[in-house]
mmCIF file of C-alpha atoms in Angstrom:
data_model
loop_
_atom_site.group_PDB
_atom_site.id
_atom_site.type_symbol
_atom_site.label_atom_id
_atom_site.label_comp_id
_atom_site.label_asym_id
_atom_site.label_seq_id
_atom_site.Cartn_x
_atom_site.Cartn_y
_atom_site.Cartn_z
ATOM 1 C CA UNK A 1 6.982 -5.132 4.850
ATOM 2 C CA UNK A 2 10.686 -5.352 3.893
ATOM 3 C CA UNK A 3 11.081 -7.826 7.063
ATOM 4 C CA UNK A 4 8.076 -9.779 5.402
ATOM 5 C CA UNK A 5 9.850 -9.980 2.230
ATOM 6 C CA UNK A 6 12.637 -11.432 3.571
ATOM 7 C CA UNK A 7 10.984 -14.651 5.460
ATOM 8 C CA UNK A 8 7.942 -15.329 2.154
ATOM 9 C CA UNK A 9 10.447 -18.112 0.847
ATOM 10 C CA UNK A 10 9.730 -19.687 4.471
ATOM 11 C CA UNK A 11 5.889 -18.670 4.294
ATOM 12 C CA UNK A 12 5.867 -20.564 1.137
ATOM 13 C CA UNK A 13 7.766 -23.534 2.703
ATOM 14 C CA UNK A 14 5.280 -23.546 5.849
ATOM 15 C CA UNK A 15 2.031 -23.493 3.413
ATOM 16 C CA UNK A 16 3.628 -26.251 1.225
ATOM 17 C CA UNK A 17 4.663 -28.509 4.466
ATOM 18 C CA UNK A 18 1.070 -27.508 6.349
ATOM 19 C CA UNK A 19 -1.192 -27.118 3.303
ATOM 20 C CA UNK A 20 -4.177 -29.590 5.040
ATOM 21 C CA UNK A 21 -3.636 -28.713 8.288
ATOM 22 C CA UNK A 22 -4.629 -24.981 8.476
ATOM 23 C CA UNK A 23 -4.997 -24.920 12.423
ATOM 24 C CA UNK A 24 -0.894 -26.132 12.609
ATOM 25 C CA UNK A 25 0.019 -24.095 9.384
ATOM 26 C CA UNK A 26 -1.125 -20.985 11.484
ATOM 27 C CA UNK A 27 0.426 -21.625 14.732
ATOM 28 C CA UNK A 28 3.645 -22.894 12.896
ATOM 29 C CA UNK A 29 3.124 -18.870 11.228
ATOM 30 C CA UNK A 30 2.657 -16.903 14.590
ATOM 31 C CA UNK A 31 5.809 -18.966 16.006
ATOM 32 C CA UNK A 32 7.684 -17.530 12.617
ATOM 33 C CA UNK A 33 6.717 -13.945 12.869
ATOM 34 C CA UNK A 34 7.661 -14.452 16.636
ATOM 35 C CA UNK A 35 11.012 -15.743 16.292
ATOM 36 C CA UNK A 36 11.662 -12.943 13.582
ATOM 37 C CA UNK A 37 9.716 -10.312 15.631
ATOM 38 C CA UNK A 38 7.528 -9.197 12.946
ATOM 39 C CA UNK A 39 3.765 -7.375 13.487
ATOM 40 C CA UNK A 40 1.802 -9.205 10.091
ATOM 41 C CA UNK A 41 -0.279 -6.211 10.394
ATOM 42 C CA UNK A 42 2.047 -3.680 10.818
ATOM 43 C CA UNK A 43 1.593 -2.748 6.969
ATOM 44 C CA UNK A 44 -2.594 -2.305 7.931
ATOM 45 C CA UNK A 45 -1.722 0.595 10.515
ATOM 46 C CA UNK A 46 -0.392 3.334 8.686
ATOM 47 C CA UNK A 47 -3.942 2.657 6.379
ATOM 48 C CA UNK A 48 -5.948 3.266 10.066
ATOM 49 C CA UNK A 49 -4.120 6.117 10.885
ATOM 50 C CA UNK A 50 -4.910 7.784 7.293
ATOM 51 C CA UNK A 51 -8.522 6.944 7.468
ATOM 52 C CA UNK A 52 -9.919 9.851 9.748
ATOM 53 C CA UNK A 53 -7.844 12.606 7.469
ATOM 54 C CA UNK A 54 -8.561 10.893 4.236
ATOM 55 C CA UNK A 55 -12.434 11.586 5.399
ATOM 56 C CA UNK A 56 -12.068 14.445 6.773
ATOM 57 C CA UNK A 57 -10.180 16.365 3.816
ATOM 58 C CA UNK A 58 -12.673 14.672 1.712
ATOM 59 C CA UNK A 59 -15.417 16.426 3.638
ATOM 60 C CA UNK A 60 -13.554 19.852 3.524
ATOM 61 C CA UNK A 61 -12.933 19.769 0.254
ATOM 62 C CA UNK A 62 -16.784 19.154 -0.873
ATOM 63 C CA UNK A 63 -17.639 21.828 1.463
ATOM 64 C CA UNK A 64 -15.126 24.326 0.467
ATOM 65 C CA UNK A 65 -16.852 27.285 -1.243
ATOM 66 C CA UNK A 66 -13.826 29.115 -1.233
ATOM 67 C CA UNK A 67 -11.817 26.633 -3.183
ATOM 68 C CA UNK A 68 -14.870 26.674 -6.088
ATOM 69 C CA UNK A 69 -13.415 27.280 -9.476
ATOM 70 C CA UNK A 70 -9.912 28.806 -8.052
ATOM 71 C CA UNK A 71 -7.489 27.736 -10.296
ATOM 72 C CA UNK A 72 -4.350 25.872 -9.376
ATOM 73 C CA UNK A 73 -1.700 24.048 -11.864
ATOM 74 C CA UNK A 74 -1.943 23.439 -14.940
ATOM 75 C CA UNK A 75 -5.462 21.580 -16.173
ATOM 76 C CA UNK A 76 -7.156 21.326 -12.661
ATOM 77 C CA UNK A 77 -9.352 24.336 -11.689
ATOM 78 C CA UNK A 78 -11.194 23.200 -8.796
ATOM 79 C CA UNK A 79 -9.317 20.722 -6.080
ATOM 80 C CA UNK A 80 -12.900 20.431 -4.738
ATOM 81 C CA UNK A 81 -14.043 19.222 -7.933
ATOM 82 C CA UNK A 82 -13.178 15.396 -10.310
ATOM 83 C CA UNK A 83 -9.665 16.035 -12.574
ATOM 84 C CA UNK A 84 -11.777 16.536 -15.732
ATOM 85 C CA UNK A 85 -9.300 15.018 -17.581
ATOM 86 C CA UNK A 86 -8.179 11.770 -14.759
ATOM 87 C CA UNK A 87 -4.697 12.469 -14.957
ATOM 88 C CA UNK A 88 -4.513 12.486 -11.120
ATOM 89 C CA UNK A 89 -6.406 8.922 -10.603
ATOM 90 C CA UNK A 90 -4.604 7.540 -13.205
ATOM 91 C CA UNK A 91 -1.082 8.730 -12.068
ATOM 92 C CA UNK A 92 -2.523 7.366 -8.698
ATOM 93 C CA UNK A 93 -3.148 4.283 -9.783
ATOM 94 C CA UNK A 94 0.143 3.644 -10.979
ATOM 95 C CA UNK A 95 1.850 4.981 -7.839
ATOM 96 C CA UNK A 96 -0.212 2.317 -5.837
ATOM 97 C CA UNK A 97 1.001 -0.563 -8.583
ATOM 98 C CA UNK A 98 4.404 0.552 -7.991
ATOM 99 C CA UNK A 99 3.568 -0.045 -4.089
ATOM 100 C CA UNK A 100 2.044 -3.232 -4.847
ATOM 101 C CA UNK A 101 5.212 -5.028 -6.790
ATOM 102 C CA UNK A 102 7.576 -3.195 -3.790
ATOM 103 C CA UNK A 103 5.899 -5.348 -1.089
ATOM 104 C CA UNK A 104 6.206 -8.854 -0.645
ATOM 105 C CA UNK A 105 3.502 -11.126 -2.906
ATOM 106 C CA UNK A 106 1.259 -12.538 -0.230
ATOM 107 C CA UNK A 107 2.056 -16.656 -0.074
ATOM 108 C CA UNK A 108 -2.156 -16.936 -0.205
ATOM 109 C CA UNK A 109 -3.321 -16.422 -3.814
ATOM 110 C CA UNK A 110 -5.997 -15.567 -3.120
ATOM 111 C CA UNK A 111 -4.750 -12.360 -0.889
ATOM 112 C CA UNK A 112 -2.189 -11.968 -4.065
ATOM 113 C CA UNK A 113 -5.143 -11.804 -7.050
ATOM 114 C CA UNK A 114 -6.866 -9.055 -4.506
ATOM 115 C CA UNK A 115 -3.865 -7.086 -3.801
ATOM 116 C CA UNK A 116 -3.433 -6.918 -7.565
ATOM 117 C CA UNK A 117 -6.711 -5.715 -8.251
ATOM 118 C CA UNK A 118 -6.729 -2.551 -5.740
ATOM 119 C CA UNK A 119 -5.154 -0.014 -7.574
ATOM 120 C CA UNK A 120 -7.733 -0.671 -10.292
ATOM 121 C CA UNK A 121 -10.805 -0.593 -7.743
ATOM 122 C CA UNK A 122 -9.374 2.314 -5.706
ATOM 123 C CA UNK A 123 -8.316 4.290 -9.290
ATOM 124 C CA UNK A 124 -12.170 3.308 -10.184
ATOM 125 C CA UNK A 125 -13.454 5.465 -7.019
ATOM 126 C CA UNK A 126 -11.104 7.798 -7.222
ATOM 127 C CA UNK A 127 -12.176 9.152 -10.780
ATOM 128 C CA UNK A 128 -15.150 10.630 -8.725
ATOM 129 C CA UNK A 129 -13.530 11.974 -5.406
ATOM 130 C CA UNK A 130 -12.424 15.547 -5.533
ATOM 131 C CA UNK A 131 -9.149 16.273 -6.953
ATOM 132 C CA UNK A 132 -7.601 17.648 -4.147
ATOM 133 C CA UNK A 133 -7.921 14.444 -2.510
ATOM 134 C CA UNK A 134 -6.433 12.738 -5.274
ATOM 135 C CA UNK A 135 -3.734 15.019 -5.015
ATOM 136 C CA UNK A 136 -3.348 14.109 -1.508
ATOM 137 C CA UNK A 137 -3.028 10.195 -2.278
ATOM 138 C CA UNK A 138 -0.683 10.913 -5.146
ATOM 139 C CA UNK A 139 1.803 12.757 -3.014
ATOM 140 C CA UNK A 140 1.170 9.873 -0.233
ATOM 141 C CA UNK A 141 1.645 7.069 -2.023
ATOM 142 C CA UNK A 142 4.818 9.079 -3.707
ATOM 143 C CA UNK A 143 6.374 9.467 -0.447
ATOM 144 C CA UNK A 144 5.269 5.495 0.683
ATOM 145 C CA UNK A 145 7.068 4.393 -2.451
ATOM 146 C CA UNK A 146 10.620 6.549 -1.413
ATOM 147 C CA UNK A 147 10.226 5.060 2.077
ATOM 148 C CA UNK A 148 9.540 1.774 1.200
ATOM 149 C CA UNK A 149 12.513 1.225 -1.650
ATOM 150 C CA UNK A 150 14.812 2.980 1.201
ATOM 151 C CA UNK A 151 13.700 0.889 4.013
ATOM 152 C CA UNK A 152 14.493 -2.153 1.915
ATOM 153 C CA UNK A 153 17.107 -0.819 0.594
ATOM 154 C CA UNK A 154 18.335 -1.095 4.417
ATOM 155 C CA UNK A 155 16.865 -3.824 5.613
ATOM 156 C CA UNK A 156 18.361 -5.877 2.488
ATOM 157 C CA UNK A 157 21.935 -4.181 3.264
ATOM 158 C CA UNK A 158 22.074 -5.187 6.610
ATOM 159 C CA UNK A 159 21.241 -8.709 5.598
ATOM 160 C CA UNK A 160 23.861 -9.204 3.315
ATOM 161 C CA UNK A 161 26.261 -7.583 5.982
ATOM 162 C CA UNK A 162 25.211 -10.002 8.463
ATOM 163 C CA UNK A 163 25.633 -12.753 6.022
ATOM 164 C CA UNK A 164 29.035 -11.535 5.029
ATOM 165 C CA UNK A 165 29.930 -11.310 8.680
ATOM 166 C CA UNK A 166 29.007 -15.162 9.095
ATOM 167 C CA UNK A 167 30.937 -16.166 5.668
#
């Protein structure tokens, strides 16, 4: 995603040169992300890889007798039951806006309106899930957010070096 961020002011350029002809606007795309060796989806497949535990702590956590009314921090009593108060979906939330403005804006606005409008939908479902699990995508997204600023961090670092190097 940092690698993305860095060729959007080209995406932009390539939509704005291309914007009738969608068949050359997309192969003019694929030669870009070729050139710069970037995987479009490589932000989709740590999402794919989370699925099967996301469901499967989901599953364990409505099934966990054990876990029923056992208190833990502060105001949640019950990871296997809904934050009665939705502190955790609505810290979630936030930790997946801060995610949002960190990547790139998506040149399609389309794509950009929707990625806008996840953290709502997702903090929506999540007010229902178990708060265990909520716990789990709070930490998650915590630890995305640290990756992600550092990764940039680099990736923007060694750009300027390069540049510097050239200059």
């Amino acid at each position: 995603m940092a690698e993305m961020r860095t060729i959007t002011p080209r995406l932009v350029a390539l939509r704005e040169r291309y914007g009738d002809d969608k068949q050359k606007l997309n192969q003019e795309m694929m030669n870009l992300y070729k050139t710069e060796k970037i995987n479009p989806l490589g932000g989709c497949l740590p999402i794919l890889v989370q699925i099967p535990v996301f469901i499967a702590l989901y599953w364990a956590l409505l099934g966990a007798v054990e876990m029923r009314d056992a208190p833990w921090i502060l105001w949640i009593t019950d990871l296997s039951s809904p934050d009665p108060f939705y502190v955790l979906p609505a810290i979630m939330m936030a930790t997946m806006l801060i995610q949002t403005k960190l990547n790139p804006t998506p040149p399609d606005p389309i794509q950009a309106k929707i990625t806008m409008f996840m953290p709502f939908i997702f903090g929506a479902m999540f007010f229902f899930f178990p708060s265990g699990l909520v716990l789990y995508w709070v930490v998650n997204n915590t630890l995305s957010i640290a990756q992600q600023w550092q990764i940039t961090r680099m990736v923007e670092r060694g750009g300027k070096a390069a540049n510097d190097a050239k200059g």
